[in-house]
Amino acid sequence: MAMILLVEDDRIITAALTRALTDAGHVVRPVGQAAQALKIVTQERPDLVILDLGLPDIDGTDALRMMRTVSDVPVIVATARRSEADIIALLSAGADDYVTKPFSGGHILARISAVLRRARTITEQQPNTITVGELVIKPRQRRVELRGEPLQLTRREFDVLAYLAERVGQVISRRELMNQVWQQARIGEEQTIDVHISWLRRKLGETAAKPRYLHTVRGVGVMMVDPQ
């Protein structure tokens, strides 16, 4: 059972989702505005947020960015937007997963289970500290430092970096990252991995042409390397 914050201004969709989530054993806190959602995230600390993008007060993507400044709560975005650029923008803003409208109750429940399972697994298996060269990762605090300076990562960027850092010297396929980090096996969506690796490289001060920590093995995957 999880406490789920449902941010949706359509009353019909809210009623249907609330019923489906409640029947599955979850506690649902429905709100219709982003401002309300931000307050609840900081004060009530829900286990997961389902966030609609078409909100009346604040654009959903902007609301997601605001949410990420105050909380690391898993967020599943519900959107009618389907273009690659829109999806990349959502992931960049900090979404953990997304569903495109219309979707069934069974579909969203499966996504919720996967996101919550991944969050629990990561927490339970995390070591105290991972050190790779000048990179220090503290999984339980979800903090990363490079040469003593903190790095600001999205939730998913952190999860990808920590997974690779725990396997220094191993080539990890995009499919494995999708399965183990996203807890998904969505064929054709491995490009999501490339996007996150690109963002991580930028924040680590490297490029695909001149890598230090993240080395691409063409046709296989990516490998974390200790540059020292």
CSV table of N, CA, C and O in Angstrom, one decimal, residues 53 59-62 64-65 68 77 79 81 83-96 98 154 157 195-196 199:
chain,number,residue,atom,x,y,z
A,53,LEU,N,-0.3,17.0,-16.8
A,53,LEU,CA,0.4,18.2,-17.3
A,53,LEU,C,-0.5,19.4,-17.5
A,53,LEU,O,-0.1,20.6,-17.5
A,59,ASP,N,1.8,25.2,-15.5
A,59,ASP,CA,2.1,24.2,-16.4
A,59,ASP,C,2.7,23.0,-15.7
A,59,ASP,O,3.5,23.1,-14.8
A,60,GLY,N,2.2,21.8,-16.1
A,60,GLY,CA,2.7,20.6,-15.4
A,60,GLY,C,4.2,20.4,-15.4
A,60,GLY,O,4.8,19.9,-14.4
A,61,THR,N,4.8,20.7,-16.5
A,61,THR,CA,6.3,20.5,-16.6
A,61,THR,C,7.0,21.5,-15.6
A,61,THR,O,7.9,21.1,-14.9
A,62,ASP,N,6.5,22.7,-15.5
A,62,ASP,CA,7.0,23.7,-14.6
A,62,ASP,C,6.8,23.2,-13.1
A,62,ASP,O,7.7,23.3,-12.3
A,64,LEU,N,6.5,20.1,-12.2
A,64,LEU,CA,7.5,19.0,-11.9
A,64,LEU,C,8.8,19.6,-11.5
A,64,LEU,O,9.5,19.1,-10.6
A,65,ARG,N,9.3,20.6,-12.2
A,65,ARG,CA,10.6,21.2,-11.9
A,65,ARG,C,10.6,21.7,-10.5
A,65,ARG,O,11.6,21.6,-9.7
A,68,ARG,N,10.8,19.0,-7.9
A,68,ARG,CA,12.1,18.4,-7.8
A,68,ARG,C,13.1,19.3,-7.0
A,68,ARG,O,14.1,18.8,-6.5
A,77,VAL,N,4.3,10.9,-14.8
A,77,VAL,CA,3.5,12.0,-15.5
A,77,VAL,C,2.5,11.4,-16.4
A,77,VAL,O,2.8,10.4,-17.1
A,79,THR,N,0.2,12.3,-19.6
A,79,THR,CA,0.3,13.3,-20.6
A,79,THR,C,-0.4,12.8,-21.9
A,79,THR,O,-0.3,11.6,-22.2
A,81,ARG,N,0.8,14.3,-24.6
A,81,ARG,CA,1.9,14.7,-25.5
A,81,ARG,C,2.7,13.4,-25.8
A,81,ARG,O,3.1,12.6,-25.0
A,83,SER,N,5.3,13.4,-28.6
A,83,SER,CA,6.5,13.6,-29.4
A,83,SER,C,7.8,13.3,-28.6
A,83,SER,O,7.8,13.4,-27.3
A,84,GLU,N,8.8,13.0,-29.3
A,84,GLU,CA,10.1,12.7,-28.6
A,84,GLU,C,10.6,13.9,-27.8
A,84,GLU,O,11.1,13.7,-26.7
A,85,ALA,N,10.5,15.1,-28.4
A,85,ALA,CA,10.9,16.3,-27.7
A,85,ALA,C,10.2,16.5,-26.4
A,85,ALA,O,10.8,16.9,-25.4
A,86,ASP,N,8.9,16.3,-26.4
A,86,ASP,CA,8.1,16.4,-25.2
A,86,ASP,C,8.5,15.4,-24.1
A,86,ASP,O,8.6,15.8,-22.9
A,87,ILE,N,8.7,14.2,-24.5
A,87,ILE,CA,9.1,13.1,-23.6
A,87,ILE,C,10.5,13.4,-23.0
A,87,ILE,O,10.7,13.3,-21.8
A,88,ILE,N,11.4,13.9,-23.8
A,88,ILE,CA,12.8,14.2,-23.3
A,88,ILE,C,12.7,15.4,-22.3
A,88,ILE,O,13.4,15.4,-21.3
A,89,ALA,N,11.8,16.4,-22.6
A,89,ALA,CA,11.6,17.5,-21.7
A,89,ALA,C,11.1,17.0,-20.4
A,89,ALA,O,11.5,17.5,-19.3
A,90,LEU,N,10.2,16.1,-20.4
A,90,LEU,CA,9.6,15.5,-19.1
A,90,LEU,C,10.7,14.8,-18.3
A,90,LEU,O,10.8,15.0,-17.1
A,91,LEU,N,11.5,14.0,-19.0
A,91,LEU,CA,12.5,13.2,-18.3
A,91,LEU,C,13.6,14.2,-17.7
A,91,LEU,O,14.1,14.0,-16.6
A,92,SER,N,13.9,15.2,-18.5
A,92,SER,CA,14.9,16.2,-18.1
A,92,SER,C,14.4,17.0,-16.9
A,92,SER,O,15.2,17.4,-16.0
A,93,ALA,N,13.1,17.2,-16.8
A,93,ALA,CA,12.5,17.9,-15.7
A,93,ALA,C,12.4,17.1,-14.4
A,93,ALA,O,12.2,17.6,-13.3
A,94,GLY,N,12.6,15.8,-14.5
A,94,GLY,CA,12.7,14.9,-13.3
A,94,GLY,C,11.6,13.8,-13.2
A,94,GLY,O,11.5,13.2,-12.2
A,95,ALA,N,10.9,13.6,-14.3
A,95,ALA,CA,9.9,12.5,-14.2
A,95,ALA,C,10.6,11.1,-14.1
A,95,ALA,O,11.6,10.9,-14.7
A,96,ASP,N,10.0,10.2,-13.3
A,96,ASP,CA,10.5,8.9,-13.2
A,96,ASP,C,10.0,8.0,-14.3
A,96,ASP,O,10.6,7.0,-14.7
A,98,TYR,N,6.3,7.8,-17.4
A,98,TYR,CA,5.2,8.6,-18.0
A,98,TYR,C,4.2,7.6,-18.6
A,98,TYR,O,4.6,6.5,-18.9
A,154,THR,N,19.0,14.8,-11.5
A,154,THR,CA,17.6,14.4,-11.4
A,154,THR,C,17.6,13.0,-10.7
A,154,THR,O,18.6,12.3,-10.6
A,157,GLU,N,18.8,10.4,-13.3
A,157,GLU,CA,20.3,10.5,-13.5
A,157,GLU,C,21.0,9.9,-12.3
A,157,GLU,O,22.0,9.2,-12.6
A,195,VAL,N,19.8,9.4,-23.7
A,195,VAL,CA,19.6,10.8,-23.3
A,195,VAL,C,20.1,11.0,-21.9
A,195,VAL,O,20.8,12.0,-21.6
A,196,HIS,N,19.9,10.1,-21.0
A,196,HIS,CA,20.4,10.3,-19.6
A,196,HIS,C,21.9,10.2,-19.5
A,196,HIS,O,22.5,10.9,-18.7
A,199,TRP,N,23.2,13.6,-20.6
A,199,TRP,CA,23.0,14.6,-19.5
A,199,TRP,C,24.1,14.4,-18.4
A,199,TRP,O,24.7,15.3,-17.9
